[in-house]
Short mmCIF file of C-alpha atoms in Angstrom, two decimals:
data_model
loop_
_atom_site.label_atom_id
_atom_site.label_comp_id
_atom_site.label_asym_id
_atom_site.label_seq_id
_atom_site.Cartn_x
_atom_site.Cartn_y
_atom_site.Cartn_z
CA UNK B 69 146.36 50.61 158.72
CA UNK B 70 142.80 51.44 157.73
CA UNK B 71 142.15 49.53 154.46
CA UNK B 72 140.48 52.67 153.07
CA UNK B 73 143.81 54.44 153.32
CA UNK B 74 145.45 51.70 151.28
CA UNK B 75 142.75 51.95 148.61
CA UNK B 76 143.25 55.70 148.26
CA UNK B 77 147.03 55.34 148.19
CA UNK B 78 146.76 52.76 145.41
CA UNK B 79 144.09 54.49 143.32
CA UNK B 80 145.91 57.83 143.36
CA UNK B 81 149.44 56.39 143.45
CA UNK B 82 150.34 58.09 140.18
CA UNK B 83 149.46 61.66 141.25
CA UNK B 84 152.10 63.94 142.76
CA UNK B 85 152.02 64.04 146.57
CA UNK B 86 154.33 67.01 147.08
CA UNK B 87 151.58 69.48 146.13
CA UNK B 88 148.28 69.36 147.97
CA UNK B 89 145.23 71.46 148.53
CA UNK B 90 143.88 70.93 152.02
CA UNK B 91 140.26 71.85 152.83
CA UNK B 92 139.47 72.30 156.50
CA UNK B 93 137.71 74.58 158.93
CA UNK B 94 140.90 74.81 160.95
CA UNK B 95 142.66 78.15 160.71
CA UNK B 96 144.79 80.68 162.54
CA UNK B 97 148.53 81.21 162.81
CA UNK B 98 149.06 78.39 165.31
CA UNK B 99 147.34 75.95 162.98
CA UNK B 100 149.35 77.28 160.05
CA UNK B 101 152.61 76.84 161.96
CA UNK B 102 151.65 73.25 162.69
CA UNK B 103 150.76 72.71 159.04
CA UNK B 104 154.15 73.96 157.88
CA UNK B 105 156.23 72.51 160.72
CA UNK B 106 157.60 69.62 158.68
CA UNK B 107 158.75 71.76 155.78
CA UNK B 108 155.66 72.23 153.59
CA UNK B 109 155.31 75.68 152.04
CA UNK B 110 152.03 77.62 151.91
CA UNK B 111 151.62 78.96 148.39
CA UNK B 112 148.35 80.61 149.31
CA UNK B 113 145.31 80.22 151.49
CA UNK B 114 141.68 80.88 150.66
CA UNK B 115 138.61 81.62 152.73
CA UNK B 116 135.47 81.22 150.67
CA UNK B 117 131.93 82.26 151.38
CA UNK B 118 130.87 79.06 153.09
CA UNK B 119 131.28 79.40 156.86
CA UNK B 120 134.94 79.08 157.83
CA UNK B 121 136.03 76.57 155.23
CA UNK B 122 139.66 77.31 154.44
CA UNK B 123 141.67 75.95 151.54
CA UNK B 124 145.46 75.78 151.78
CA UNK B 125 147.55 75.25 148.65
CA UNK B 126 150.75 73.62 149.86
CA UNK B 127 153.92 72.68 148.03
CA UNK B 128 157.10 70.83 149.03
CA UNK B 129 154.92 68.57 151.18
CA UNK B 130 156.96 65.85 152.89
CA UNK B 131 155.59 62.37 152.26
CA UNK B 132 155.08 61.62 155.96
CA UNK B 133 152.97 64.77 156.32
CA UNK B 134 150.92 63.82 153.27
CA UNK B 135 150.26 60.35 154.68
CA UNK B 136 149.10 61.83 157.96
CA UNK B 137 146.68 64.25 156.24
CA UNK B 138 145.39 61.45 154.04
CA UNK B 139 144.55 59.52 157.20
CA UNK B 140 142.68 62.61 158.44
CA UNK B 141 140.87 62.71 155.06
CA UNK B 142 139.68 59.13 155.64
CA UNK B 143 138.62 60.16 159.15
CA UNK B 144 136.69 63.10 157.58
CA UNK B 145 138.70 65.65 159.53
CA UNK B 146 139.76 67.40 156.30
CA UNK B 147 139.61 66.95 152.54
CA UNK B 148 142.68 66.28 150.45
CA UNK B 149 142.76 67.52 146.86
CA UNK B 150 145.55 66.54 144.49
CA UNK B 151 147.07 68.09 141.38
CA UNK B 152 148.18 66.27 138.25
CA UNK B 153 151.54 65.74 136.62
CA UNK B 154 152.53 68.21 133.93
CA UNK B 155 153.36 65.69 131.21
CA UNK B 156 151.57 62.38 131.72
CA UNK B 157 149.13 60.80 134.16
CA UNK B 158 147.57 57.43 134.92
CA UNK B 159 144.25 58.84 136.07
CA UNK B 160 141.93 61.35 134.44
CA UNK B 161 138.69 62.93 135.53
CA UNK B 162 135.74 64.78 134.03
CA UNK B 163 134.43 67.35 136.47
CA UNK B 164 130.79 68.22 135.78
CA UNK B 165 129.55 71.15 137.85
CA UNK B 166 126.24 72.94 138.15
CA UNK B 167 127.11 76.35 136.65
CA UNK B 168 124.62 78.43 138.63
CA UNK B 169 125.55 81.05 141.22
CA UNK B 170 122.70 80.04 143.52
CA UNK B 171 121.42 76.62 144.56
CA UNK B 172 124.28 74.99 142.73
CA UNK B 173 124.25 71.78 144.72
CA UNK B 174 121.02 70.79 142.96
CA UNK B 175 121.49 67.95 140.50
CA UNK B 176 120.51 69.21 137.05
CA UNK B 177 119.06 67.05 134.27
CA UNK B 178 121.97 68.33 132.19
CA UNK B 179 124.45 66.83 134.67
CA UNK B 180 122.66 63.50 134.75
CA UNK B 181 122.50 63.22 130.95
CA UNK B 182 126.12 64.30 130.46
CA UNK B 183 127.42 61.89 133.12
CA UNK B 184 125.42 58.98 131.73
CA UNK B 185 126.58 59.73 128.18
CA UNK B 186 130.24 59.94 129.16
CA UNK B 187 129.93 56.68 131.07
CA UNK B 188 128.09 54.95 128.20
CA UNK B 189 130.40 56.18 125.45
CA UNK B 190 133.63 55.31 127.23
CA UNK B 191 132.42 52.05 128.81
CA UNK B 192 131.37 50.82 125.38
CA UNK B 193 134.97 51.38 124.29
CA UNK B 194 136.39 49.49 127.28
CA UNK B 195 137.12 52.59 129.38
CA UNK B 196 134.75 52.47 132.37
CA UNK B 197 134.53 55.50 134.63
CA UNK B 198 133.99 55.74 138.36
CA UNK B 199 131.25 58.34 138.89
CA UNK B 200 131.52 60.13 142.23
CA UNK B 201 129.05 62.70 143.58
CA UNK B 202 131.04 65.90 144.03
CA UNK B 203 128.56 68.30 145.62
CA UNK B 204 127.85 70.40 142.53
CA UNK B 205 127.72 67.46 140.15
CA UNK B 206 129.97 64.50 139.44
CA UNK B 207 133.61 63.60 139.12
CA UNK B 208 134.03 60.81 136.59
CA UNK B 209 137.40 59.14 137.12
CA UNK B 210 139.21 56.86 134.69
CA UNK B 211 142.24 54.88 135.79
CA UNK B 212 144.91 53.82 133.30
CA UNK B 213 147.36 50.94 133.57
CA UNK B 214 150.28 53.35 133.03
CA UNK B 215 150.77 57.09 132.50
CA UNK B 216 149.60 58.53 129.18
CA UNK B 217 150.66 61.91 127.77
CA UNK B 218 148.29 64.66 128.88
CA UNK B 219 147.52 65.83 125.35
CA UNK B 220 146.31 62.34 124.39
CA UNK B 221 144.19 62.07 127.55
CA UNK B 222 142.76 65.52 126.83
CA UNK B 223 142.04 64.48 123.25
CA UNK B 224 140.02 61.48 124.45
CA UNK B 225 138.16 63.54 127.03
CA UNK B 226 137.33 66.32 124.58
CA UNK B 227 135.91 63.86 122.06
CA UNK B 228 133.86 62.05 124.70
CA UNK B 229 132.61 65.40 126.03
CA UNK B 230 131.51 66.36 122.51
CA UNK B 231 129.26 63.27 122.56
CA UNK B 232 127.84 64.39 125.89
CA UNK B 233 127.12 67.89 124.52
CA UNK B 234 125.43 66.34 121.50
CA UNK B 235 123.22 64.32 123.88
CA UNK B 236 122.25 67.52 125.72
CA UNK B 237 121.25 69.18 122.45
CA UNK B 238 119.34 66.05 121.38
CA UNK B 239 117.35 66.14 124.63
CA UNK B 240 116.66 69.86 124.39
CA UNK B 241 118.81 70.65 127.45
CA UNK B 242 120.97 73.71 127.97
CA UNK B 243 124.74 73.03 127.97
CA UNK B 244 125.38 76.49 129.48
CA UNK B 245 123.93 75.29 132.77
CA UNK B 246 126.73 72.79 133.06
CA UNK B 247 130.43 73.41 133.48
CA UNK B 248 132.81 70.84 132.02
CA UNK B 249 136.36 70.67 133.31
CA UNK B 250 138.98 68.17 132.27
CA UNK B 251 141.74 66.86 134.50
CA UNK B 252 144.53 66.81 133.60
CA UNK B 253 144.19 69.84 131.40
CA UNK B 254 147.39 70.70 129.52
CA UNK B 255 147.04 74.38 130.50
CA UNK B 256 146.18 74.02 134.16
CA UNK B 257 147.88 71.03 135.76
CA UNK B 258 149.37 73.10 138.56
CA UNK B 259 146.36 75.37 138.91
CA UNK B 260 143.37 73.21 139.73
CA UNK B 261 143.13 70.19 141.98
CA UNK B 262 140.46 67.58 142.61
CA UNK B 263 139.11 66.27 145.88
CA UNK B 264 139.88 62.63 146.39
CA UNK B 265 137.17 60.01 146.84
CA UNK B 266 136.23 59.53 150.49
CA UNK B 267 135.72 63.24 151.12
CA UNK B 268 132.78 65.11 152.59
CA UNK B 269 131.52 68.08 150.63
CA UNK B 270 131.97 71.37 152.49
CA UNK B 271 128.52 72.75 151.67
CA UNK B 272 126.33 69.68 151.61
CA UNK B 273 128.29 67.59 154.13
CA UNK B 274 127.46 64.63 151.92
CA UNK B 275 129.91 61.81 151.51
CA UNK B 276 131.35 61.43 148.01
CA UNK B 277 128.91 58.68 147.07
CA UNK B 278 129.44 56.60 143.97
CA UNK B 279 126.78 56.62 141.28
CA UNK B 280 125.79 53.37 139.58
CA UNK B 281 122.95 52.73 137.11
CA UNK B 282 120.88 51.74 140.17
CA UNK B 283 121.48 55.10 141.85
CA UNK B 284 123.78 56.57 144.48
CA UNK B 285 125.39 54.05 146.80
CA UNK B 286 125.65 54.56 150.53
CA UNK B 287 129.04 55.08 152.13
CA UNK B 288 130.06 51.43 152.76
CA UNK B 289 128.83 50.36 149.32
CA UNK B 290 130.68 53.31 147.76
CA UNK B 291 133.96 52.17 149.32
CA UNK B 292 133.27 48.66 147.99
CA UNK B 293 132.58 50.04 144.50
CA UNK B 294 135.77 52.11 144.72
CA UNK B 295 137.75 48.97 145.55
CA UNK B 296 136.00 47.05 142.80
CA UNK B 297 136.87 49.73 140.25
CA UNK B 298 140.47 49.75 141.39
CA UNK B 299 140.79 45.96 141.12
CA UNK B 300 138.81 45.29 137.95
CA UNK B 301 138.33 48.42 135.87
CA UNK B 302 141.79 49.80 135.26
CA UNK B 303 142.06 50.64 131.56
CA UNK B 304 144.82 48.84 129.61
CA UNK B 305 146.86 51.17 127.41
CA UNK B 306 145.90 49.30 124.24
CA UNK B 307 142.24 49.81 125.10
CA UNK B 308 142.83 53.51 125.71
CA UNK B 309 144.48 53.86 122.32
CA UNK B 310 141.71 51.96 120.53
CA UNK B 311 139.08 54.10 122.30
CA UNK B 312 140.87 57.26 121.20
CA UNK B 313 141.05 55.95 117.65
CA UNK B 314 137.35 55.06 117.71
CA UNK B 315 136.36 58.52 118.87
CA UNK B 316 138.67 60.31 116.41
CA UNK O 280 140.43 84.68 168.61
CA UNK O 281 142.64 87.24 170.37
CA UNK O 282 143.99 89.83 167.96
CA UNK O 283 147.73 89.90 167.38
CA UNK O 284 148.74 93.59 167.74
CA UNK O 285 151.59 93.35 165.26
CA UNK O 286 149.90 91.54 162.41
CA UNK O 287 148.40 93.46 159.51
CA UNK O 288 146.46 92.46 156.41
CA UNK O 289 147.02 94.41 153.22
CA UNK O 290 145.06 94.32 149.97
CA UNK O 291 146.79 94.59 146.58
CA UNK O 292 144.53 96.03 143.88
CA UNK O 293 143.98 99.79 144.13
CA UNK O 294 145.78 99.69 147.48
CA UNK O 295 149.36 98.75 146.57
CA UNK O 296 148.89 99.31 142.84
CA UNK O 297 146.91 101.34 140.28
CA UNK O 298 144.58 98.53 139.17
CA UNK O 299 141.56 100.58 138.09
CA UNK O 300 143.66 103.12 136.23
CA UNK O 301 145.28 100.35 134.15
CA UNK O 302 141.99 98.48 133.64
CA UNK O 303 140.34 101.58 132.21
CA UNK O 304 143.13 101.98 129.67
CA UNK O 305 143.49 98.30 128.79
CA UNK O 306 143.04 97.73 125.05
CA UNK O 307 140.27 95.50 123.74
CA UNK O 308 141.74 91.97 123.64
CA UNK O 309 142.49 90.89 120.08
CA UNK O 310 142.71 87.16 120.84
CA UNK O 311 139.18 86.38 122.03
CA UNK O 312 138.87 82.58 122.02
CA UNK O 313 135.06 82.59 122.31
CA UNK O 314 134.38 84.22 118.97
CA UNK O 315 132.35 87.12 120.35
CA UNK O 316 131.15 89.58 117.72
CA UNK O 317 133.06 92.90 117.72
CA UNK O 318 129.97 94.70 119.08
CA UNK O 319 129.49 92.29 121.99
CA UNK O 320 133.22 92.29 122.73
CA UNK O 321 133.33 96.11 122.88
CA UNK O 322 130.23 96.17 125.08
CA UNK O 323 131.71 93.62 127.47
CA UNK O 324 135.05 95.43 127.59
CA UNK O 325 133.37 98.72 128.46
CA UNK O 326 131.39 97.06 131.26
CA UNK O 327 134.47 95.30 132.62
CA UNK O 328 136.44 98.56 132.55
CA UNK O 329 133.60 100.16 134.54
CA UNK O 330 133.56 97.31 137.06
CA UNK O 331 130.05 96.12 136.15
CA UNK O 332 129.43 92.70 137.73
CA UNK O 333 128.06 89.76 135.77
CA UNK O 334 124.37 90.02 136.56
CA UNK O 335 123.26 86.69 135.10
CA UNK O 336 122.41 83.50 136.96
CA UNK O 337 125.41 81.53 135.70
CA UNK O 338 128.90 81.37 137.19
CA UNK O 339 131.05 80.80 134.13
CA UNK O 340 130.08 82.83 131.10
CA UNK O 341 131.79 84.51 128.15
CA UNK O 342 131.65 87.72 130.19
CA UNK O 343 133.26 86.23 133.31
CA UNK O 344 135.97 84.58 131.24
CA UNK O 345 136.77 87.81 129.41
CA UNK O 346 136.82 89.71 132.73
CA UNK O 347 139.22 87.16 134.19
CA UNK O 348 141.52 87.50 131.18
CA UNK O 349 141.46 91.29 131.33
CA UNK O 350 142.03 91.36 135.08
CA UNK O 351 144.91 88.95 134.65
CA UNK O 352 146.58 91.34 132.22
CA UNK O 353 146.05 94.20 134.63
CA UNK O 354 147.66 92.18 137.45
CA UNK O 355 150.77 91.98 135.27
CA UNK O 356 150.76 95.59 134.09
CA UNK O 357 149.64 97.49 137.18
CA UNK O 358 152.36 99.62 138.74
CA UNK O 359 153.19 99.38 142.43
CA UNK O 360 152.81 102.71 144.24
CA UNK O 361 156.38 103.64 145.33
CA UNK O 362 155.23 104.96 148.72
CA UNK O 363 153.21 101.76 149.28
CA UNK O 364 156.34 99.70 148.61
CA UNK O 365 158.34 101.84 151.03
CA UNK O 366 155.61 101.42 153.66
CA UNK O 367 155.54 97.63 153.26
CA UNK O 368 159.33 97.55 153.64
CA UNK O 369 159.01 99.66 156.76
CA UNK O 370 156.46 97.18 158.16
CA UNK O 371 158.92 94.38 157.59
CA UNK O 372 161.77 96.32 159.21
CA UNK O 373 159.55 97.04 162.21
CA UNK O 374 158.82 93.33 162.69
CA UNK O 375 155.19 93.24 161.55
CA UNK O 376 153.68 90.01 160.31
CA UNK O 377 152.27 90.87 156.88
CA UNK O 378 149.35 89.01 155.36
CA UNK O 379 148.51 89.95 151.79
CA UNK O 380 144.74 89.60 151.57
CA UNK O 381 143.13 89.89 148.15
CA UNK O 382 139.96 88.97 146.31
CA UNK O 383 141.95 87.69 143.33
CA UNK O 384 141.35 84.08 142.30
CA UNK O 385 144.73 82.83 143.44
CA UNK O 386 144.20 79.44 141.86
CA UNK O 387 144.93 81.08 138.53
CA UNK O 388 146.83 84.18 139.58
CA UNK O 389 149.10 82.91 142.35
CA UNK O 390 152.24 82.65 140.19
CA UNK O 391 151.81 86.11 138.66
CA UNK O 392 150.89 87.70 141.99
CA UNK O 393 153.88 86.23 143.78
CA UNK O 394 156.18 87.30 140.95
CA UNK O 395 154.71 90.83 140.94
CA UNK O 396 155.18 91.22 144.70
CA UNK O 397 158.77 89.98 144.45
CA UNK O 398 159.56 92.15 141.42
CA UNK O 399 158.35 95.21 143.29
CA UNK O 400 160.19 94.40 146.51
CA UNK O 401 156.99 94.00 148.54
CA UNK O 402 157.61 91.75 151.55
CA UNK O 403 154.92 89.51 153.01
CA UNK O 404 154.57 86.45 155.20
CA UNK O 405 151.41 84.86 153.85
CA UNK O 406 149.18 85.27 150.83
CA UNK O 407 145.43 84.75 151.20
CA UNK O 408 142.36 85.31 149.13
CA UNK O 409 139.11 85.97 150.93
CA UNK O 410 135.63 86.66 149.63
CA UNK O 411 134.97 88.65 152.82
CA UNK O 412 138.10 90.17 154.31
CA UNK O 413 136.37 91.17 157.54
CA UNK O 414 135.46 87.54 158.22
CA UNK O 415 139.02 86.52 157.38
CA UNK O 416 140.59 89.11 159.69
CA UNK O 417 138.27 88.17 162.56
CA UNK O 418 138.91 84.46 162.09
CA UNK O 419 142.68 84.97 162.08
CA UNK O 420 142.82 87.55 164.84
CA UNK O 421 144.05 90.35 162.58
CA UNK O 422 143.00 93.70 163.98
CA UNK O 423 144.25 95.95 161.17
CA UNK O 424 143.42 95.88 157.47
CA UNK O 425 144.51 98.23 154.69
CA UNK O 426 141.97 97.95 151.89
CA UNK O 427 140.13 100.09 149.35
CA UNK O 428 136.97 97.93 149.30
CA UNK O 429 133.93 100.07 150.22
CA UNK O 430 132.36 97.06 151.95
CA UNK O 431 135.23 96.60 154.39
CA UNK O 432 135.44 100.36 154.89
CA UNK O 433 131.77 100.52 155.81
CA UNK O 434 131.60 97.41 157.98
CA UNK O 435 135.08 96.56 159.33
CA UNK O 436 134.86 98.60 162.54
CA UNK O 437 131.51 97.05 163.39
CA UNK O 438 133.24 93.70 163.58
CA UNK O 439 136.36 94.84 165.41
CA UNK O 440 138.61 95.27 162.37
CA UNK O 441 140.29 98.66 162.05
CA UNK O 442 140.28 99.47 158.34
CA UNK O 443 142.59 102.02 156.72
CA UNK O 444 141.90 102.99 153.12
CA UNK O 445 143.58 105.03 150.40
CA UNK O 446 141.05 107.76 149.62
CA UNK O 447 139.85 107.26 146.04
CA UNK O 448 137.05 108.83 143.97
CA UNK O 449 134.96 105.67 144.37
CA UNK O 450 134.76 106.27 148.12
CA UNK O 451 132.52 109.31 147.73
CA UNK O 452 129.34 108.51 149.58
CA UNK O 453 130.80 105.53 151.46
CA UNK O 454 129.97 105.70 155.14
CA UNK O 455 133.40 105.07 156.67
CA UNK O 456 132.25 104.49 160.22
CA UNK O 457 135.41 103.93 162.22
CA UNK O 458 137.61 103.45 159.14
CA UNK O 459 140.41 105.93 158.49
CA UNK O 460 141.18 107.24 155.02
CA UNK O 461 144.68 108.29 154.06
CA UNK O 462 146.19 110.22 151.20
CA UNK O 463 149.78 109.11 151.90
CA UNK O 464 151.01 105.80 153.32
CA UNK O 465 153.27 107.78 155.65
CA UNK O 466 150.16 108.76 157.60
CA UNK O 467 149.60 105.13 158.56
CA UNK O 468 152.78 104.70 160.59
CA UNK O 469 151.63 106.49 163.73
CA UNK O 470 148.04 105.28 163.30
CA UNK O 471 148.88 101.57 163.30
CA UNK O 472 151.24 101.95 166.24
CA UNK O 473 148.73 103.69 168.43
#
């Protein structure tokens, strides 16, 4: 087995695998029949404005089908996006997006400041984040030693995000240019999904590089940083609780 | 892709239901979470009722959020046209593959849309959202599309998609080259079989 597959399976072990959003250029009724052949159900499909990129929201996905698509994700043949559990999760993610209609793959100063602030604030409290280039900004993932109730995760994220907004105001930047989304969000766990690390962005075709203080890492170094985060930067529950208390 | 002669794509809003009629009568929301002033809220509501797009440079704004919330309420309240329901049931009985093709954001409206279709007895095989339904139909080999969107009416035939549209006041002035307008769904039966 490709070791990258094992890393993804371990990092995202706590997320549900029976619901998936699949991003691919493949389409047509024959492809759809193949996609659903093992029992998955198509909730809906979506064709956006970017070439023929299709998104398929699938439920009742058999585990063997999921594993096969995850292998295709590693091979860059498709992107896998996962949803969160409704009650508690062991990963969380800030999604910072450029909020412009045009040229929204440009990295804004607002995004850079917000990402750095979130990383600084939470790292200082023992909760390091893995910052992944997402195409329109960054995904900042935190990994917990065990599932935590969504409302407590959301509480921590909201308070950390308030620090990031304060930093934007301090630097004279415009928060409206930036879109903050929190995963899991208590109101939208079954609504929005996030692309897993190891993906290629549909518009930019850029690999989901990892950002460090030294800059964006190339693909092999990003996989190494992903592994390093998985092995050494999982947040103990006691640390999560003390971070939440410190921010409250 | 070769077109499948017995597959049809069908829009929902203002095709199977009375979306615009309900939107125009929708009350001003009294639970605005963004704290808009009453004047701004009324102004936004009037623009949303009139279908005015968000002209600014940003994607997510107070206006776009309010429009989403209002549209969501309309999705729930809009009434299915009885003759449209009967037509969709006829399609099913005749063995057509039915693809519901909408511009709704199904990430947030899938549950409500599916429930509305079921509650109104509207059969379908697949549910898709597409920013450009002509591109979608071409990519999937769907030769026939029922849709009220002036863009698809004007351009569908040019790209090999036969568009049928319910004739509405908003279609005045639309150049329906090759598209066929109907005033009753019953008219479609012979047209789509020819």
